[in-house]
mmCIF file of C-alpha atoms and ligand atoms in Angstrom:
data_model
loop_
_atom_site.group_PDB
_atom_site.id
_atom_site.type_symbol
_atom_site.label_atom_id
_atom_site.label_comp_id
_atom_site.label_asym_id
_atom_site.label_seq_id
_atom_site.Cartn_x
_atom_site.Cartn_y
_atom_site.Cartn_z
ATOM 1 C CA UNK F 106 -5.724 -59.627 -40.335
ATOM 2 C CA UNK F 107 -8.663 -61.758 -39.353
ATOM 3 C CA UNK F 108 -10.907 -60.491 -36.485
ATOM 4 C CA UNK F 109 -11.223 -62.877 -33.986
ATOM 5 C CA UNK F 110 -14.893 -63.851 -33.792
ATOM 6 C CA UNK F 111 -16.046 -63.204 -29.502
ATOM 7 C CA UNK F 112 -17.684 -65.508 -27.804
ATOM 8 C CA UNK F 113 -21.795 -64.346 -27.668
ATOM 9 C CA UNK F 114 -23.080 -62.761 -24.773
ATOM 10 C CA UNK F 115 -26.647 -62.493 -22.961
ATOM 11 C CA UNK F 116 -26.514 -59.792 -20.174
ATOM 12 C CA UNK F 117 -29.192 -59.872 -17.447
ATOM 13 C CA UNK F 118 -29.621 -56.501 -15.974
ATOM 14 C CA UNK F 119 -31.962 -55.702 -13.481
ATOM 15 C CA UNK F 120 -32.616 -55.225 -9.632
ATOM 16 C CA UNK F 121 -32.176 -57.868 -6.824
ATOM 17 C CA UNK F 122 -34.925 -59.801 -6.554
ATOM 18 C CA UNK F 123 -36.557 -59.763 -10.471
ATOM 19 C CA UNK F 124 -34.998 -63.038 -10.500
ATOM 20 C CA UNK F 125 -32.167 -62.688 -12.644
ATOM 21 C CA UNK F 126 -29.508 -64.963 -10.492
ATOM 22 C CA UNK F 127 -32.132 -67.445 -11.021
ATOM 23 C CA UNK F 128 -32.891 -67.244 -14.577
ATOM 24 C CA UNK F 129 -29.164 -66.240 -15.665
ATOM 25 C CA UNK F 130 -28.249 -69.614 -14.230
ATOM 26 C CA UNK F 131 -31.069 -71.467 -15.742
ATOM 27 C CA UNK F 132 -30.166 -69.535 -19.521
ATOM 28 C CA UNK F 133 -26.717 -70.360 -19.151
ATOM 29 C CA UNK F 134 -27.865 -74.265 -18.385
ATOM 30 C CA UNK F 135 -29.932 -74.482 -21.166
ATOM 31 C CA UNK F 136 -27.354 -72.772 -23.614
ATOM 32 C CA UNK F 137 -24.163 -74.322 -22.504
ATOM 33 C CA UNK F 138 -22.478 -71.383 -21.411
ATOM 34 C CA UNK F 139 -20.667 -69.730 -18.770
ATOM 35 C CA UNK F 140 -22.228 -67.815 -15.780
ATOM 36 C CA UNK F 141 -20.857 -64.796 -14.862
ATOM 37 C CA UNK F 142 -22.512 -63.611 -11.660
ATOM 38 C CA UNK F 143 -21.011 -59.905 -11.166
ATOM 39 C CA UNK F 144 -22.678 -59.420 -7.839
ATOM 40 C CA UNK F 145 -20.354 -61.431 -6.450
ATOM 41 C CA UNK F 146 -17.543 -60.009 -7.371
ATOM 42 C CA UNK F 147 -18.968 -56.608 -5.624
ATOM 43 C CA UNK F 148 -19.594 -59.130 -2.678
ATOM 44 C CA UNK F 149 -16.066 -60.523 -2.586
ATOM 45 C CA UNK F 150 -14.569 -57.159 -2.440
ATOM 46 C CA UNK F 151 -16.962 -55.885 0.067
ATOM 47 C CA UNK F 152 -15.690 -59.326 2.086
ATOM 48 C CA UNK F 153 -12.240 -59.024 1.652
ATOM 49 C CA UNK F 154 -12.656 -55.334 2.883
ATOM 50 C CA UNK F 155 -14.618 -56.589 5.932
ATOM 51 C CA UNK F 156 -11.847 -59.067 7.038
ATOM 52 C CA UNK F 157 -9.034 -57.004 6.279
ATOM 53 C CA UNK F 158 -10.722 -54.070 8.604
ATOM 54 C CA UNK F 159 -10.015 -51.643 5.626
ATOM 55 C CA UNK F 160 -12.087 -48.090 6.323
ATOM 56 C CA UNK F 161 -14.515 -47.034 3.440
ATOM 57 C CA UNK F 162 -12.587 -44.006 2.630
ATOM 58 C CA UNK F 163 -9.399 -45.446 2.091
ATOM 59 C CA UNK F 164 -9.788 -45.735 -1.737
ATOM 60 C CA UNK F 165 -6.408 -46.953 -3.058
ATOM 61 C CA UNK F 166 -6.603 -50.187 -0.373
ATOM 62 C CA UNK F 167 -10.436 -50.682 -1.571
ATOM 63 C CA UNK F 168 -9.206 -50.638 -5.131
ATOM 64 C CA UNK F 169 -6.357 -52.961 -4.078
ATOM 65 C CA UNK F 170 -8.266 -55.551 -2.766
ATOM 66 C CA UNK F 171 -10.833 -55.588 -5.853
ATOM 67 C CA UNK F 172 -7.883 -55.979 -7.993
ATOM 68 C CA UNK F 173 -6.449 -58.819 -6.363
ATOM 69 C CA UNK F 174 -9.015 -60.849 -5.585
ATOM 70 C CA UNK F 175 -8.111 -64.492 -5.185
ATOM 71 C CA UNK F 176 -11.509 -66.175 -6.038
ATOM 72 C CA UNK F 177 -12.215 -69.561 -7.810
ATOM 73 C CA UNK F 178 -15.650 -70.096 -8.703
ATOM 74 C CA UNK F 179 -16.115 -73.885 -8.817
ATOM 75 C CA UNK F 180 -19.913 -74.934 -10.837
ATOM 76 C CA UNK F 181 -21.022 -77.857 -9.322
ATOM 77 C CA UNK F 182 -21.384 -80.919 -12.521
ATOM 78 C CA UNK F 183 -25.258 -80.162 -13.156
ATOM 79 C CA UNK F 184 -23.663 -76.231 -13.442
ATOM 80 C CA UNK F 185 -27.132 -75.514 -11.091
ATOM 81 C CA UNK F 186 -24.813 -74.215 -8.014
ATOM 82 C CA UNK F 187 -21.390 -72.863 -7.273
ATOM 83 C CA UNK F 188 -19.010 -72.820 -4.711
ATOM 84 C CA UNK F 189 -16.818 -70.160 -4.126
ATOM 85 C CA UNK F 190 -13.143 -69.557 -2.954
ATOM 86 C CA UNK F 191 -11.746 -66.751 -1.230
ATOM 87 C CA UNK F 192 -7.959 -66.918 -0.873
ATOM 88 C CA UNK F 193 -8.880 -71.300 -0.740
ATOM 89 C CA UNK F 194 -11.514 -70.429 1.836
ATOM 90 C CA UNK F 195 -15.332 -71.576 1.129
ATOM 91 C CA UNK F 196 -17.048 -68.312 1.334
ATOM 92 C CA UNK F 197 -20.941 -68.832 -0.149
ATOM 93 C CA UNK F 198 -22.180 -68.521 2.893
ATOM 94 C CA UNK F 199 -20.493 -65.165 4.243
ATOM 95 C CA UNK F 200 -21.173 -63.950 0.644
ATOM 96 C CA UNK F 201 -25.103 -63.993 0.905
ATOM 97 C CA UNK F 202 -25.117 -61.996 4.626
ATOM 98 C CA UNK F 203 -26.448 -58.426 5.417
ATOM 99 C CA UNK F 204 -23.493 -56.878 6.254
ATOM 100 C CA UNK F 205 -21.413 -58.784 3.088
ATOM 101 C CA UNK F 206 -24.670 -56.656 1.124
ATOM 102 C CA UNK F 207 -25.200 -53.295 2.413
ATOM 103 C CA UNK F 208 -20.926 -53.283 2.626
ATOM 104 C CA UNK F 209 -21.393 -54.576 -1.220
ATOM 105 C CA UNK F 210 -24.116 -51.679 -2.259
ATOM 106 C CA UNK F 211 -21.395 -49.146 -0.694
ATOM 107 C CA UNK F 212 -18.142 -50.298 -2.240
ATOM 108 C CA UNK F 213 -20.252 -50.468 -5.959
ATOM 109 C CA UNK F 214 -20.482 -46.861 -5.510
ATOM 110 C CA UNK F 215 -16.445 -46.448 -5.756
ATOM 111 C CA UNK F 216 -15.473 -45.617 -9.607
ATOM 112 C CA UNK F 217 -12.028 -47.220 -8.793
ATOM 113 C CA UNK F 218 -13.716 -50.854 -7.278
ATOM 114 C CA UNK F 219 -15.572 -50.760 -10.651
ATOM 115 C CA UNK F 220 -12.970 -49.771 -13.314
ATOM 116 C CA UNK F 221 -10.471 -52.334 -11.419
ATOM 117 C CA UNK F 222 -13.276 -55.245 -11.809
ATOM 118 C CA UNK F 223 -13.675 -54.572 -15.400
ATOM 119 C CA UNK F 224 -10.864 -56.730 -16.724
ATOM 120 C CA UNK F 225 -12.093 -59.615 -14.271
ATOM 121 C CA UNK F 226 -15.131 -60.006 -15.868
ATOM 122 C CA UNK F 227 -14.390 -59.241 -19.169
ATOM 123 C CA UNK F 228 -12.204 -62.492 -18.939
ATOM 124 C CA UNK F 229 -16.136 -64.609 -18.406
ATOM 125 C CA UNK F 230 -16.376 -64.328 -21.983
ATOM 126 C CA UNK F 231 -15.410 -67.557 -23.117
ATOM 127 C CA UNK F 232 -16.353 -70.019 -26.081
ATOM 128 C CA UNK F 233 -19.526 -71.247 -26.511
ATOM 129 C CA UNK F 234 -21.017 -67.939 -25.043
ATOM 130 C CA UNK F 235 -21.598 -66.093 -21.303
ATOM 131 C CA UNK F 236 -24.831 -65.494 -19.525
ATOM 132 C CA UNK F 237 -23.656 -62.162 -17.612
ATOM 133 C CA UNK F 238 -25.836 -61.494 -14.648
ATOM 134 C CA UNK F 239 -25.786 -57.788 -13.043
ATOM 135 C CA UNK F 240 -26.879 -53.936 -13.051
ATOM 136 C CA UNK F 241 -24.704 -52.886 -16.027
ATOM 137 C CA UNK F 242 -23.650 -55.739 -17.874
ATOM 138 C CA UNK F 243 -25.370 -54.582 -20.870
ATOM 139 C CA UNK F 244 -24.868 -50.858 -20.337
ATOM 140 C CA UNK F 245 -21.279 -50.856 -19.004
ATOM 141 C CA UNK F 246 -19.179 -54.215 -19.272
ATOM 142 C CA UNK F 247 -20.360 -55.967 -22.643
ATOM 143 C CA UNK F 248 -21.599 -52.855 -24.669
ATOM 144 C CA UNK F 249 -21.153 -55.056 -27.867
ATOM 145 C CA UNK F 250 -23.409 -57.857 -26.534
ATOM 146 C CA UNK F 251 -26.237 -58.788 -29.506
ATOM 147 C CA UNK F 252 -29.125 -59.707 -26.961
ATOM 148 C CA UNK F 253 -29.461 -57.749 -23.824
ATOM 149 C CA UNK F 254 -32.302 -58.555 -21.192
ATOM 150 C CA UNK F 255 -33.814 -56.073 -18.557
ATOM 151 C CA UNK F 256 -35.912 -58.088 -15.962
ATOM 152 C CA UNK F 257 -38.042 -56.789 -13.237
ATOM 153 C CA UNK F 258 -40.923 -56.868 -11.450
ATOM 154 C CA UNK F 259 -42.890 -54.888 -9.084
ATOM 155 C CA UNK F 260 -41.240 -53.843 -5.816
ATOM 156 C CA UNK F 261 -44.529 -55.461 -3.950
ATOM 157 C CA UNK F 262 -43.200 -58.806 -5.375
ATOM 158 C CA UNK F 263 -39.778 -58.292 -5.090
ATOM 159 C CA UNK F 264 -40.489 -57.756 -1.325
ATOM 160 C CA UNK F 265 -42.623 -60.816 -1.267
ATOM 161 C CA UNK F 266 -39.740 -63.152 -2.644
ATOM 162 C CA UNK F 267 -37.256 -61.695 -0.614
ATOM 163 C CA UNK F 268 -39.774 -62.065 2.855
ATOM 164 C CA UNK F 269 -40.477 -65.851 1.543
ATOM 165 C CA UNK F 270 -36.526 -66.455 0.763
ATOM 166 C CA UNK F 271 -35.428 -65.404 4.334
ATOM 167 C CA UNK F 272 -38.447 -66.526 6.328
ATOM 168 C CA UNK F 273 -37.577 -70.126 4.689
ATOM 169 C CA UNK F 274 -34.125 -69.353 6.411
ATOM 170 C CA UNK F 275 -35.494 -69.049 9.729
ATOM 171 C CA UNK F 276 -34.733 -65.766 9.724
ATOM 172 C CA UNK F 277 -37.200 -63.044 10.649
ATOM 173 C CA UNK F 278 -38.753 -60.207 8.638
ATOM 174 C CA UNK F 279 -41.605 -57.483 7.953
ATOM 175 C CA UNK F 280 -43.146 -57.175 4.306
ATOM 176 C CA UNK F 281 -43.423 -53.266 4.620
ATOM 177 C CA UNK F 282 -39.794 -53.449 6.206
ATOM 178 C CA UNK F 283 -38.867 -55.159 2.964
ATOM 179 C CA UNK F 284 -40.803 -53.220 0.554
ATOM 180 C CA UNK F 285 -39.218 -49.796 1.926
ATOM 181 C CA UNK F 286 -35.693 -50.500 1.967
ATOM 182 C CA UNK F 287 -36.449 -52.162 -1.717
ATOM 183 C CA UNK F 288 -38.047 -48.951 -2.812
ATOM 184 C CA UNK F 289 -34.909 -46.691 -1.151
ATOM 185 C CA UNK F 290 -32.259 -48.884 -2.932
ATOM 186 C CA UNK F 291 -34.005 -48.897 -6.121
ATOM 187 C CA UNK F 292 -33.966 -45.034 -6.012
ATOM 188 C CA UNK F 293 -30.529 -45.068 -5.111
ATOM 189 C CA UNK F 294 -29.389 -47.319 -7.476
ATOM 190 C CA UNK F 295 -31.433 -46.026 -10.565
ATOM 191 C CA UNK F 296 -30.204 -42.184 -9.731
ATOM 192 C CA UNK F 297 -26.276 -43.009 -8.475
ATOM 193 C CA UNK F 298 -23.352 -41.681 -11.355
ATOM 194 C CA UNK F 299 -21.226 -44.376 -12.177
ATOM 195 C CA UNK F 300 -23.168 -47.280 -14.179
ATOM 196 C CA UNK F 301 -26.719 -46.012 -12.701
ATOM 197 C CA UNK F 302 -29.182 -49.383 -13.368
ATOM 198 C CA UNK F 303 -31.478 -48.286 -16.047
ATOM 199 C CA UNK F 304 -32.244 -50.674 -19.029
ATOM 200 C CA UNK F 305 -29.411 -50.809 -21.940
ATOM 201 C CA UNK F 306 -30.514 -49.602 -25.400
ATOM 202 C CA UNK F 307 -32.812 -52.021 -27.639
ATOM 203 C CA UNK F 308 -32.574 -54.226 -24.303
ATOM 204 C CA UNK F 309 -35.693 -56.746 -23.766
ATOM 205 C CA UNK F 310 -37.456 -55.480 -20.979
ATOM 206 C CA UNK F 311 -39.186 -58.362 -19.107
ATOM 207 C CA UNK F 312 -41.601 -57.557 -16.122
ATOM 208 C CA UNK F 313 -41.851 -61.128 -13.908
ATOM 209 C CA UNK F 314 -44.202 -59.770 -11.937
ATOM 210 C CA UNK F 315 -46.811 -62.277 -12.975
ATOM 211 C CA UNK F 316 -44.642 -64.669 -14.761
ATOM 212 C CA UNK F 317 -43.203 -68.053 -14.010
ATOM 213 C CA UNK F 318 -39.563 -68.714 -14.432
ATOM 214 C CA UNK F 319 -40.148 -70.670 -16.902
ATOM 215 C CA UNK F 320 -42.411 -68.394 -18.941
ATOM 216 C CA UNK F 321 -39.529 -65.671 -18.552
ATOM 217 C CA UNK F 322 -37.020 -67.934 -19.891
ATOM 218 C CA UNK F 323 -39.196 -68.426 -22.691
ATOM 219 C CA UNK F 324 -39.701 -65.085 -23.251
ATOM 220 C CA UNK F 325 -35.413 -64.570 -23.291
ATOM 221 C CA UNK F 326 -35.058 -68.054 -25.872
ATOM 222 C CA UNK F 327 -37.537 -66.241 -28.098
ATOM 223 C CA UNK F 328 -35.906 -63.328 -28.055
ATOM 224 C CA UNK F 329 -32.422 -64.443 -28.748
ATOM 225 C CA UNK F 330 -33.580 -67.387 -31.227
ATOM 226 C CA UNK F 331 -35.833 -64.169 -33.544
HETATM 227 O O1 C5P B 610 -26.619 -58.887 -7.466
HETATM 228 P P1 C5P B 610 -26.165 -58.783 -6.025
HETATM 229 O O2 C5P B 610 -27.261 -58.455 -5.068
HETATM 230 O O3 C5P B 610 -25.359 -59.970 -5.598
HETATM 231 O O4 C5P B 610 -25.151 -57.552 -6.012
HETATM 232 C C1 C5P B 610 -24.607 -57.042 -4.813
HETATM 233 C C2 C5P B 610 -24.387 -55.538 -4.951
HETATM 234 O O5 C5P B 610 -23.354 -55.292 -5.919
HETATM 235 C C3 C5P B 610 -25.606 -54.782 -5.464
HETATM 236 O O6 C5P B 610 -26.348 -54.260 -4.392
HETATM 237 C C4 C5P B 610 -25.036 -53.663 -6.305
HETATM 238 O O7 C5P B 610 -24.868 -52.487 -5.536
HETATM 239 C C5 C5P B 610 -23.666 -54.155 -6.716
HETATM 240 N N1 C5P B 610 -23.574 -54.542 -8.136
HETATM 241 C C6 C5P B 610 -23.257 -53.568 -9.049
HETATM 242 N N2 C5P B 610 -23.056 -53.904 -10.368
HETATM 243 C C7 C5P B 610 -23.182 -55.170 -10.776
HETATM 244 C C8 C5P B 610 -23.541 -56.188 -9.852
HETATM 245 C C9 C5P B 610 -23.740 -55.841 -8.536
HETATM 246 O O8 C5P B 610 -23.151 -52.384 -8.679
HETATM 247 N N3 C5P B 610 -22.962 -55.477 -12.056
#
């Protein structure tokens, strides 16, 4: 029997604010291929556990709700956005809130949330290829993949972007606010059991610290193109 040849994959591992979303999108422009963006799925569960008042400990309804997610993820023509569906409703906005986020950070902790969104974004991988974007794409969801990235960059920068991102927003913040509670979830999510975020094995580690995006995207072409 023939094998049957699987699409290529790029994961993009790293922590929020190294600019993966950004360059995962921009890779997967450039490339042709499809965008998985597996935070969202840990924010869509967190939502649907939100609006369906489901308490933290009860497991089996968490798991539920992970599992049947209704979600369509619609790219916009120039692929450079998406909007996505919740059971029909438009829910980018809700998706990208505090609550949706710290509620996300505690439901990725659950082994059961992420065995049951395994299959769901296994199913990404599609012809020509996937740009996967998350904290264990390469270490726990596409093991097989041929080129696996690691970005990051320091946590005074990542504080920086994330003060300038919300500030643009009109929405208040502190820099050493930012920097602490970047430092606290990097610990926690570097040191946590289940798919901890550490770089996968023979993964291209990419500090963007003092990069541009496009200079890291050059740096990931190079790397898959060698
Ligand atoms: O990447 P983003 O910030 O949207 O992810 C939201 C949360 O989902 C993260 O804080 C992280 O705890 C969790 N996550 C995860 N594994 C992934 C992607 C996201 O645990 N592959």
């Amino acid at each position: 029997m023939t094998e049957v040849q699987q699409a290529p994959v790029i994961t993009v591992d790293g922590p929020s604010g190294s600019g993966k979303g950004t360059i995962s999108q921009i890779l997967a422009t450039k490339l042709g291929y499809h965008l998985l963006d597996s935070g969202a799925l840990y924010r869509l569960t967190a939502l649907s556990v939100i609006k369906n008042d489901i308490p933290l400990d009860d497991i089996a309804a968490i798991e539920e709700a992970a599992l049947n997610l209704d979600v369509v993820f619609k790219p916009s023509s120039d692929g450079s956005e998406q909007t996505v569906l919740l059971n029909s409703e438009d829910v980018g906005v809700q998706l990208r809130l505090d609550d949706t986020s710290a509620m996300a950070s505690k439901v990725a902790v659950i082994p059961e949330v992420r065995t049951a969104l395994l299959t769901r974004q296994r199913k990404f991988r599609q012809k020509p290829g996937l740009v996967a974007d998350g904290r264990d794409m390469g270490t726990v969801v596409f093991t097989d993949a041929k080129h696996k990235v690691f970005l990051t960059a320091s946590p005074e920068i990542r504080a920086d972007r994330r003060y300038k991102q919300l500030t643009e927003k009109g929405v208040n913040a502190s820099i050493p606010h930012l920097l602490k509670s970047i430092i606290e979830r990097d610990e926690r999510d570097r040191t946590r059991t289940v798919a901890p975020l550490v770089p996968a094995e023979g993964a291209l580690v990419v500090d963007s610290s003092e990069l541009t995006i496009d200079e890291v995207v050059q740096q990931i072409i190079d790397f898959i193109n060698n």
